């Protein structure tokens, strides 16, 4: 395994890989910031993998000595597109790399089974920098942390709504947070109302957004989301609502017995998947959830009997949310 460089404290090679473009950009920025600013124009060689890239050209750059007391950084974007001769040349180079140079390969995806991935991974334990995207349910805490960079606070509800409206691209989320932080700088906090007022929905509405709004008994939000859905299947949505109501009935039953913590295991779900179920279930009066389950059955029958799907499903949403 290659050792860390003397002086720079960096490994001879890194692979920054993953589809989260904001993470990739932040990782490359941190690495470039390690260069001596006075010699960065001479010691930084940035390339993009193209079909005409030549092995000799890349090897020449990698074996060039840096100017000053800094190190040389050779950065290749879209490394997953490297021509095979260049990839093989880099693999051979990594067996005995230039100790005064750091190679940084940046890729949106690169299989762990590839020779190039394995070659970089052998360089050191921290040579592969994962930029895999967060799952949607993991993003609100990340968004809250991102907001703090702009000097504003944000709660879970506002962050979740921003993810719902913008989608899962951290670059887009960061861009919208910058806009929101300007609007809310005096207050020092971004609220749910700020997000709803200033951020236009660009992400497709997911069924889970609608289910959550109905579970909150927020008719206005639920109907607004429903209207934004593109060619929804009302039969499928009705089925999903039926399943959600059954989960809430289970949550209410366990809550009444003081066993709410068992909900995840009872439903065969992860804790994060049911983290709001108890609070949602408490929003419904006694017997309301069972009544709504019957309403779902009537809606399903009406949909399959040729009723106007928009009217039937809208009436179901109003019934559940308003009673």
CSV table of N, CA and C in Angstrom, one decimal, residues 113-238:
chain,number,residue,atom,x,y,z
A,113,UNK,N,-15.7,-3.2,-9.0
A,113,UNK,CA,-15.1,-4.4,-9.6
A,113,UNK,C,-14.1,-4.0,-10.7
A,114,UNK,N,-14.0,-2.7,-11.1
A,114,UNK,CA,-13.1,-2.3,-12.1
A,114,UNK,C,-11.7,-2.3,-11.6
A,115,UNK,N,-10.8,-2.5,-12.6
A,115,UNK,CA,-9.3,-2.5,-12.2
A,115,UNK,C,-8.9,-1.1,-11.7
A,116,UNK,N,-9.5,0.0,-12.3
A,116,UNK,CA,-9.1,1.3,-11.9
A,116,UNK,C,-9.6,1.6,-10.5
A,117,UNK,N,-10.8,1.2,-10.1
A,117,UNK,CA,-11.3,1.4,-8.8
A,117,UNK,C,-10.4,0.7,-7.8
A,118,UNK,N,-10.1,-0.6,-8.1
A,118,UNK,CA,-9.3,-1.4,-7.2
A,118,UNK,C,-7.9,-0.8,-7.0
A,119,UNK,N,-7.3,-0.3,-8.1
A,119,UNK,CA,-6.0,0.3,-8.0
A,119,UNK,C,-5.9,1.5,-7.1
A,120,UNK,N,-6.9,2.4,-7.2
A,120,UNK,CA,-6.9,3.6,-6.4
A,120,UNK,C,-7.2,3.1,-4.9
A,121,UNK,N,-8.1,2.2,-4.7
A,121,UNK,CA,-8.5,1.7,-3.4
A,121,UNK,C,-7.3,1.2,-2.6
A,122,UNK,N,-6.3,0.6,-3.4
A,122,UNK,CA,-5.1,0.0,-2.7
A,122,UNK,C,-4.1,1.1,-2.2
A,123,UNK,N,-4.3,2.3,-2.7
A,123,UNK,CA,-3.4,3.4,-2.3
A,123,UNK,C,-3.5,3.7,-0.8
A,124,UNK,N,-4.7,3.6,-0.3
A,124,UNK,CA,-4.9,3.9,1.2
A,124,UNK,C,-6.3,3.8,1.6
A,125,UNK,N,-6.5,3.7,2.9
A,125,UNK,CA,-7.9,3.5,3.4
A,125,UNK,C,-8.8,4.6,3.0
A,126,UNK,N,-8.3,5.8,2.9
A,126,UNK,CA,-9.2,7.0,2.6
A,126,UNK,C,-9.0,7.5,1.2
A,127,UNK,N,-8.5,6.6,0.3
A,127,UNK,CA,-8.3,7.1,-1.1
A,127,UNK,C,-9.6,7.2,-1.9
A,128,UNK,N,-10.6,6.5,-1.5
A,128,UNK,CA,-11.9,6.5,-2.2
A,128,UNK,C,-12.9,7.4,-1.3
A,129,UNK,N,-13.3,8.5,-1.9
A,129,UNK,CA,-14.2,9.5,-1.2
A,129,UNK,C,-15.6,9.3,-1.8
A,130,UNK,N,-16.5,8.7,-1.0
A,130,UNK,CA,-17.8,8.4,-1.5
A,130,UNK,C,-18.7,9.7,-1.5
A,131,UNK,N,-19.3,9.9,-2.7
A,131,UNK,CA,-20.2,11.0,-2.8
A,131,UNK,C,-21.6,10.5,-3.2
A,132,UNK,N,-21.9,9.4,-2.6
A,132,UNK,CA,-23.2,8.8,-2.9
A,132,UNK,C,-24.3,9.7,-2.3
A,133,UNK,N,-25.4,9.8,-3.0
A,133,UNK,CA,-26.5,10.7,-2.6
A,133,UNK,C,-27.2,10.1,-1.4
A,134,UNK,N,-27.7,11.0,-0.5
A,134,UNK,CA,-28.6,10.6,0.6
A,134,UNK,C,-29.9,10.2,0.1
A,135,UNK,N,-30.5,9.3,0.8
A,135,UNK,CA,-31.9,9.0,0.5
A,135,UNK,C,-32.8,10.1,0.9
A,136,UNK,N,-34.0,10.2,0.3
A,136,UNK,CA,-34.9,11.3,0.5
A,136,UNK,C,-35.1,11.6,2.0
A,137,UNK,N,-35.4,10.5,2.8
A,137,UNK,CA,-35.8,10.7,4.2
A,137,UNK,C,-34.6,11.2,5.0
A,138,UNK,N,-33.3,11.0,4.5
A,138,UNK,CA,-32.1,11.4,5.2
A,138,UNK,C,-31.8,12.9,4.9
A,139,UNK,N,-32.5,13.5,3.9
A,139,UNK,CA,-32.1,14.8,3.5
A,139,UNK,C,-32.4,16.0,4.4
A,140,UNK,N,-33.6,16.0,5.1
A,140,UNK,CA,-33.9,17.2,5.9
A,140,UNK,C,-32.8,17.6,6.9
A,141,UNK,N,-32.2,16.7,7.6
A,141,UNK,CA,-31.2,17.1,8.5
A,141,UNK,C,-30.0,17.7,7.8
A,142,UNK,N,-29.7,17.1,6.6
A,142,UNK,CA,-28.6,17.7,5.8
A,142,UNK,C,-28.9,19.1,5.3
A,143,UNK,N,-30.2,19.3,4.9
A,143,UNK,CA,-30.6,20.7,4.5
A,143,UNK,C,-30.5,21.7,5.6
A,144,UNK,N,-30.9,21.2,6.8
A,144,UNK,CA,-30.8,22.1,8.0
A,144,UNK,C,-29.3,22.5,8.2
A,145,UNK,N,-28.4,21.6,8.1
A,145,UNK,CA,-27.0,21.9,8.2
A,145,UNK,C,-26.5,22.8,7.1
A,146,UNK,N,-27.0,22.6,5.9
A,146,UNK,CA,-26.6,23.4,4.7
A,146,UNK,C,-27.1,24.8,5.0
A,147,UNK,N,-28.3,25.0,5.5
A,147,UNK,CA,-28.8,26.4,5.8
A,147,UNK,C,-27.9,27.1,6.8
A,148,UNK,N,-27.3,26.4,7.7
A,148,UNK,CA,-26.5,27.1,8.7
A,148,UNK,C,-25.3,27.7,8.1
A,149,UNK,N,-24.8,27.2,7.0
A,149,UNK,CA,-23.7,27.7,6.3
A,149,UNK,C,-24.0,29.1,5.8
A,150,UNK,N,-25.3,29.4,5.5
A,150,UNK,CA,-25.7,30.7,5.1
A,150,UNK,C,-26.1,31.6,6.3
A,151,UNK,N,-25.9,31.1,7.5
A,151,UNK,CA,-26.2,32.0,8.6
A,151,UNK,C,-27.6,32.0,9.1
A,152,UNK,N,-28.4,31.0,8.6
A,152,UNK,CA,-29.9,31.0,9.0
A,152,UNK,C,-30.2,29.6,9.6
A,153,UNK,N,-31.2,29.6,10.4
A,153,UNK,CA,-31.7,28.4,11.0
A,153,UNK,C,-32.9,27.9,10.2
A,154,UNK,N,-33.2,26.6,10.4
A,154,UNK,CA,-34.3,26.0,9.6
A,154,UNK,C,-34.8,24.8,10.4
A,155,UNK,N,-36.1,24.6,10.5
A,155,UNK,CA,-36.6,23.4,11.3
A,155,UNK,C,-36.9,22.3,10.3
A,156,UNK,N,-37.2,21.1,10.9
A,156,UNK,CA,-37.4,19.9,10.1
A,156,UNK,C,-38.6,20.1,9.1
A,157,UNK,N,-39.6,20.7,9.5
A,157,UNK,CA,-40.8,20.9,8.6
A,157,UNK,C,-40.4,21.7,7.4
A,158,UNK,N,-39.7,22.8,7.6
A,158,UNK,CA,-39.3,23.6,6.4
A,158,UNK,C,-38.3,22.9,5.5
A,159,UNK,N,-37.4,22.2,6.1
A,159,UNK,CA,-36.4,21.4,5.3
A,159,UNK,C,-37.1,20.3,4.5
A,160,UNK,N,-38.0,19.6,5.2
A,160,UNK,CA,-38.7,18.5,4.5
A,160,UNK,C,-39.5,19.1,3.3
A,161,UNK,N,-40.2,20.2,3.5
A,161,UNK,CA,-41.0,20.9,2.4
A,161,UNK,C,-40.0,21.3,1.3
A,162,UNK,N,-38.9,21.8,1.6
A,162,UNK,CA,-37.9,22.2,0.5
A,162,UNK,C,-37.5,21.0,-0.3
A,163,UNK,N,-37.2,19.9,0.4
A,163,UNK,CA,-36.9,18.6,-0.3
A,163,UNK,C,-38.0,18.2,-1.2
A,164,UNK,N,-39.2,18.3,-0.7
A,164,UNK,CA,-40.4,17.9,-1.5
A,164,UNK,C,-40.6,18.7,-2.7
A,165,UNK,N,-40.3,20.0,-2.6
A,165,UNK,CA,-40.5,20.9,-3.7
A,165,UNK,C,-39.4,20.9,-4.8
A,166,UNK,N,-38.1,20.8,-4.3
A,166,UNK,CA,-37.0,20.9,-5.1
A,166,UNK,C,-36.5,19.6,-5.6
A,167,UNK,N,-36.6,18.5,-4.8
A,167,UNK,CA,-36.1,17.2,-5.2
A,167,UNK,C,-34.9,16.9,-4.4
A,168,UNK,N,-34.1,15.9,-4.8
A,168,UNK,CA,-33.0,15.3,-4.0
A,168,UNK,C,-31.7,15.8,-4.5
A,169,UNK,N,-31.6,16.7,-5.5
A,169,UNK,CA,-30.3,17.2,-5.9
A,169,UNK,C,-29.8,18.2,-4.9
A,170,UNK,N,-28.6,17.9,-4.3
A,170,UNK,CA,-28.1,18.8,-3.3
A,170,UNK,C,-27.6,20.1,-3.9
A,171,UNK,N,-27.3,20.1,-5.2
A,171,UNK,CA,-26.9,21.3,-5.8
A,171,UNK,C,-28.1,22.3,-5.9
A,172,UNK,N,-29.3,21.7,-6.3
A,172,UNK,CA,-30.5,22.5,-6.4
A,172,UNK,C,-30.9,23.0,-5.0
A,173,UNK,N,-30.8,22.1,-4.0
A,173,UNK,CA,-31.2,22.5,-2.7
A,173,UNK,C,-30.3,23.6,-2.2
A,174,UNK,N,-29.0,23.5,-2.4
A,174,UNK,CA,-28.1,24.5,-2.0
A,174,UNK,C,-28.4,25.9,-2.7
A,175,UNK,N,-28.8,25.8,-4.0
A,175,UNK,CA,-29.1,27.0,-4.7
A,175,UNK,C,-30.3,27.7,-4.1
A,176,UNK,N,-31.4,26.9,-3.8
A,176,UNK,CA,-32.6,27.5,-3.3
A,176,UNK,C,-32.4,28.0,-1.8
A,177,UNK,N,-31.5,27.3,-1.1
A,177,UNK,CA,-31.2,27.8,0.3
A,177,UNK,C,-30.5,29.1,0.2
A,178,UNK,N,-29.7,29.3,-0.7
A,178,UNK,CA,-29.0,30.6,-0.9
A,178,UNK,C,-30.1,31.7,-1.1
A,179,UNK,N,-31.0,31.4,-2.0
A,179,UNK,CA,-32.1,32.4,-2.3
A,179,UNK,C,-32.9,32.6,-1.0
A,180,UNK,N,-33.3,31.6,-0.3
A,180,UNK,CA,-34.1,31.7,0.9
A,180,UNK,C,-33.4,32.5,2.0
A,181,UNK,N,-32.1,32.2,2.1
A,181,UNK,CA,-31.3,32.9,3.2
A,181,UNK,C,-31.3,34.4,3.0
A,182,UNK,N,-31.3,34.8,1.7
A,182,UNK,CA,-31.3,36.3,1.4
A,182,UNK,C,-32.7,36.9,1.8
A,183,UNK,N,-33.8,36.1,1.6
A,183,UNK,CA,-35.1,36.6,2.0
A,183,UNK,C,-35.2,36.7,3.5
A,184,UNK,N,-34.6,35.7,4.2
A,184,UNK,CA,-34.8,35.5,5.6
A,184,UNK,C,-33.7,36.0,6.5
A,185,UNK,N,-32.7,36.7,5.9
A,185,UNK,CA,-31.5,37.1,6.7
A,185,UNK,C,-31.9,37.9,7.9
A,186,UNK,N,-32.8,38.8,7.8
A,186,UNK,CA,-33.1,39.7,9.0
A,186,UNK,C,-33.8,38.8,10.1
A,187,UNK,N,-34.6,37.9,9.7
A,187,UNK,CA,-35.3,37.0,10.7
A,187,UNK,C,-34.3,36.0,11.3
A,188,UNK,N,-33.4,35.6,10.5
A,188,UNK,CA,-32.4,34.6,10.9
A,188,UNK,C,-32.9,33.2,10.9
A,189,UNK,N,-34.1,33.0,10.3
A,189,UNK,CA,-34.7,31.6,10.3
A,189,UNK,C,-35.6,31.5,9.1
A,190,UNK,N,-35.5,30.3,8.5
A,190,UNK,CA,-36.3,29.9,7.3
A,190,UNK,C,-37.5,29.1,7.8
A,191,UNK,N,-38.7,29.6,7.7
A,191,UNK,CA,-39.8,28.8,8.2
A,191,UNK,C,-40.5,28.0,7.0
A,192,UNK,N,-41.4,27.2,7.4
A,192,UNK,CA,-42.2,26.4,6.4
A,192,UNK,C,-43.0,27.4,5.5
A,193,UNK,N,-43.5,28.5,6.1
A,193,UNK,CA,-44.2,29.4,5.3
A,193,UNK,C,-43.3,30.1,4.3
A,194,UNK,N,-42.1,30.4,4.6
A,194,UNK,CA,-41.1,31.0,3.7
A,194,UNK,C,-40.9,30.1,2.5
A,195,UNK,N,-40.7,28.8,2.8
A,195,UNK,CA,-40.5,27.8,1.7
A,195,UNK,C,-41.7,27.8,0.8
A,196,UNK,N,-42.9,27.7,1.4
A,196,UNK,CA,-44.2,27.6,0.6
A,196,UNK,C,-44.4,28.9,-0.2
A,197,UNK,N,-44.0,30.0,0.3
A,197,UNK,CA,-44.2,31.3,-0.4
A,197,UNK,C,-43.2,31.6,-1.5
A,198,UNK,N,-42.0,31.2,-1.3
A,198,UNK,CA,-40.9,31.6,-2.2
A,198,UNK,C,-40.3,30.5,-3.1
A,199,UNK,N,-40.6,29.3,-2.9
A,199,UNK,CA,-40.0,28.2,-3.7
A,199,UNK,C,-41.1,27.5,-4.5
A,200,UNK,N,-40.9,27.6,-5.8
A,200,UNK,CA,-41.8,27.0,-6.7
A,200,UNK,C,-41.5,25.5,-6.8
A,201,UNK,N,-42.5,24.6,-6.8
A,201,UNK,CA,-42.2,23.2,-6.9
A,201,UNK,C,-41.7,22.9,-8.3
A,202,UNK,N,-40.6,22.2,-8.3
A,202,UNK,CA,-40.0,21.8,-9.6
A,202,UNK,C,-39.9,20.2,-9.6
A,203,UNK,N,-39.9,19.6,-8.5
A,203,UNK,CA,-39.8,18.2,-8.4
A,203,UNK,C,-41.2,17.6,-8.5
A,204,UNK,N,-41.3,16.4,-9.2
A,204,UNK,CA,-42.6,15.7,-9.3
A,204,UNK,C,-43.1,15.3,-7.9
A,205,UNK,N,-44.4,15.5,-7.7
A,205,UNK,CA,-45.0,15.1,-6.5
A,205,UNK,C,-45.0,13.6,-6.3
A,206,UNK,N,-44.4,13.1,-5.2
A,206,UNK,CA,-44.4,11.7,-4.9
A,206,UNK,C,-45.7,11.3,-4.2
A,207,UNK,N,-46.1,10.1,-4.4
A,207,UNK,CA,-47.3,9.6,-3.6
A,207,UNK,C,-47.2,9.8,-2.1
A,208,UNK,N,-45.9,9.7,-1.6
A,208,UNK,CA,-45.7,9.7,-0.2
A,208,UNK,C,-46.0,11.2,0.3
A,209,UNK,N,-45.7,12.2,-0.5
A,209,UNK,CA,-46.0,13.5,-0.1
A,209,UNK,C,-47.5,13.7,0.2
A,210,UNK,N,-48.3,13.1,-0.8
A,210,UNK,CA,-49.8,13.2,-0.6
A,210,UNK,C,-50.2,12.4,0.6
A,211,UNK,N,-49.7,11.2,0.8
A,211,UNK,CA,-50.1,10.4,1.9
A,211,UNK,C,-49.8,11.1,3.2
A,212,UNK,N,-48.6,11.7,3.3
A,212,UNK,CA,-48.3,12.5,4.5
A,212,UNK,C,-49.2,13.6,4.8
A,213,UNK,N,-49.6,14.3,3.7
A,213,UNK,CA,-50.5,15.5,3.9
A,213,UNK,C,-51.8,15.0,4.4
A,214,UNK,N,-52.3,13.9,3.8
A,214,UNK,CA,-53.6,13.4,4.3
A,214,UNK,C,-53.5,12.9,5.7
A,215,UNK,N,-52.4,12.3,6.1
A,215,UNK,CA,-52.2,11.8,7.4
A,215,UNK,C,-52.2,12.9,8.4
A,216,UNK,N,-51.7,14.1,8.0
A,216,UNK,CA,-51.7,15.3,8.8
A,216,UNK,C,-53.1,16.0,8.9
A,217,UNK,N,-54.0,15.4,8.1
A,217,UNK,CA,-55.4,16.0,7.9
A,217,UNK,C,-55.3,17.4,7.4
A,218,UNK,N,-54.4,17.7,6.5
A,218,UNK,CA,-54.2,19.0,5.9
A,218,UNK,C,-54.8,18.9,4.5
A,219,UNK,N,-56.1,19.2,4.4
A,219,UNK,CA,-56.9,19.1,3.2
A,219,UNK,C,-56.3,20.0,2.1
A,220,UNK,N,-56.0,21.2,2.4
A,220,UNK,CA,-55.6,22.2,1.4
A,220,UNK,C,-54.3,21.7,0.8
A,221,UNK,N,-53.3,21.3,1.6
A,221,UNK,CA,-52.1,20.8,1.1
A,221,UNK,C,-52.2,19.5,0.3
A,222,UNK,N,-53.0,18.6,0.8
A,222,UNK,CA,-53.2,17.3,0.1
A,222,UNK,C,-53.8,17.5,-1.3
A,223,UNK,N,-54.9,18.4,-1.3
A,223,UNK,CA,-55.5,18.6,-2.6
A,223,UNK,C,-54.6,19.4,-3.6
A,224,UNK,N,-53.8,20.3,-3.0
A,224,UNK,CA,-52.8,21.0,-3.9
A,224,UNK,C,-51.8,20.1,-4.5
A,225,UNK,N,-51.3,19.2,-3.7
A,225,UNK,CA,-50.4,18.2,-4.1
A,225,UNK,C,-51.0,17.2,-5.2
A,226,UNK,N,-52.2,16.9,-4.9
A,226,UNK,CA,-52.9,16.0,-5.8
A,226,UNK,C,-53.1,16.6,-7.2
A,227,UNK,N,-53.4,17.9,-7.2
A,227,UNK,CA,-53.6,18.6,-8.5
A,227,UNK,C,-52.3,18.7,-9.3
A,228,UNK,N,-51.2,18.7,-8.6
A,228,UNK,CA,-49.9,18.8,-9.2
A,228,UNK,C,-49.3,17.5,-9.7
A,229,UNK,N,-50.0,16.4,-9.4
A,229,UNK,CA,-49.5,15.1,-9.8
A,229,UNK,C,-49.8,14.9,-11.3
A,230,UNK,N,-48.8,14.3,-12.0
A,230,UNK,CA,-49.0,14.1,-13.4
A,230,UNK,C,-49.6,12.7,-13.7
A,231,UNK,N,-50.8,12.7,-14.3
A,231,UNK,CA,-51.5,11.5,-14.7
A,231,UNK,C,-51.5,10.4,-13.6
A,232,UNK,N,-52.0,10.8,-12.4
A,232,UNK,CA,-52.0,9.8,-11.3
A,232,UNK,C,-53.0,8.7,-11.5
A,233,UNK,N,-52.7,7.6,-10.9
A,233,UNK,CA,-53.7,6.5,-10.9
A,233,UNK,C,-54.5,6.6,-9.6
A,234,UNK,N,-55.7,7.0,-9.7
A,234,UNK,CA,-56.5,7.1,-8.5
A,234,UNK,C,-56.7,5.8,-7.8
A,235,UNK,N,-56.8,4.7,-8.6
A,235,UNK,CA,-57.0,3.4,-7.9
A,235,UNK,C,-55.7,3.1,-7.1
A,236,UNK,N,-54.6,3.4,-7.7
A,236,UNK,CA,-53.3,3.1,-6.9
A,236,UNK,C,-53.2,4.0,-5.7
A,237,UNK,N,-53.6,5.2,-5.8
A,237,UNK,CA,-53.5,6.2,-4.7
A,237,UNK,C,-54.5,5.7,-3.6
A,238,UNK,N,-55.7,5.3,-4.0
A,238,UNK,CA,-56.6,4.8,-3.0
A,238,UNK,C,-56.1,3.6,-2.3
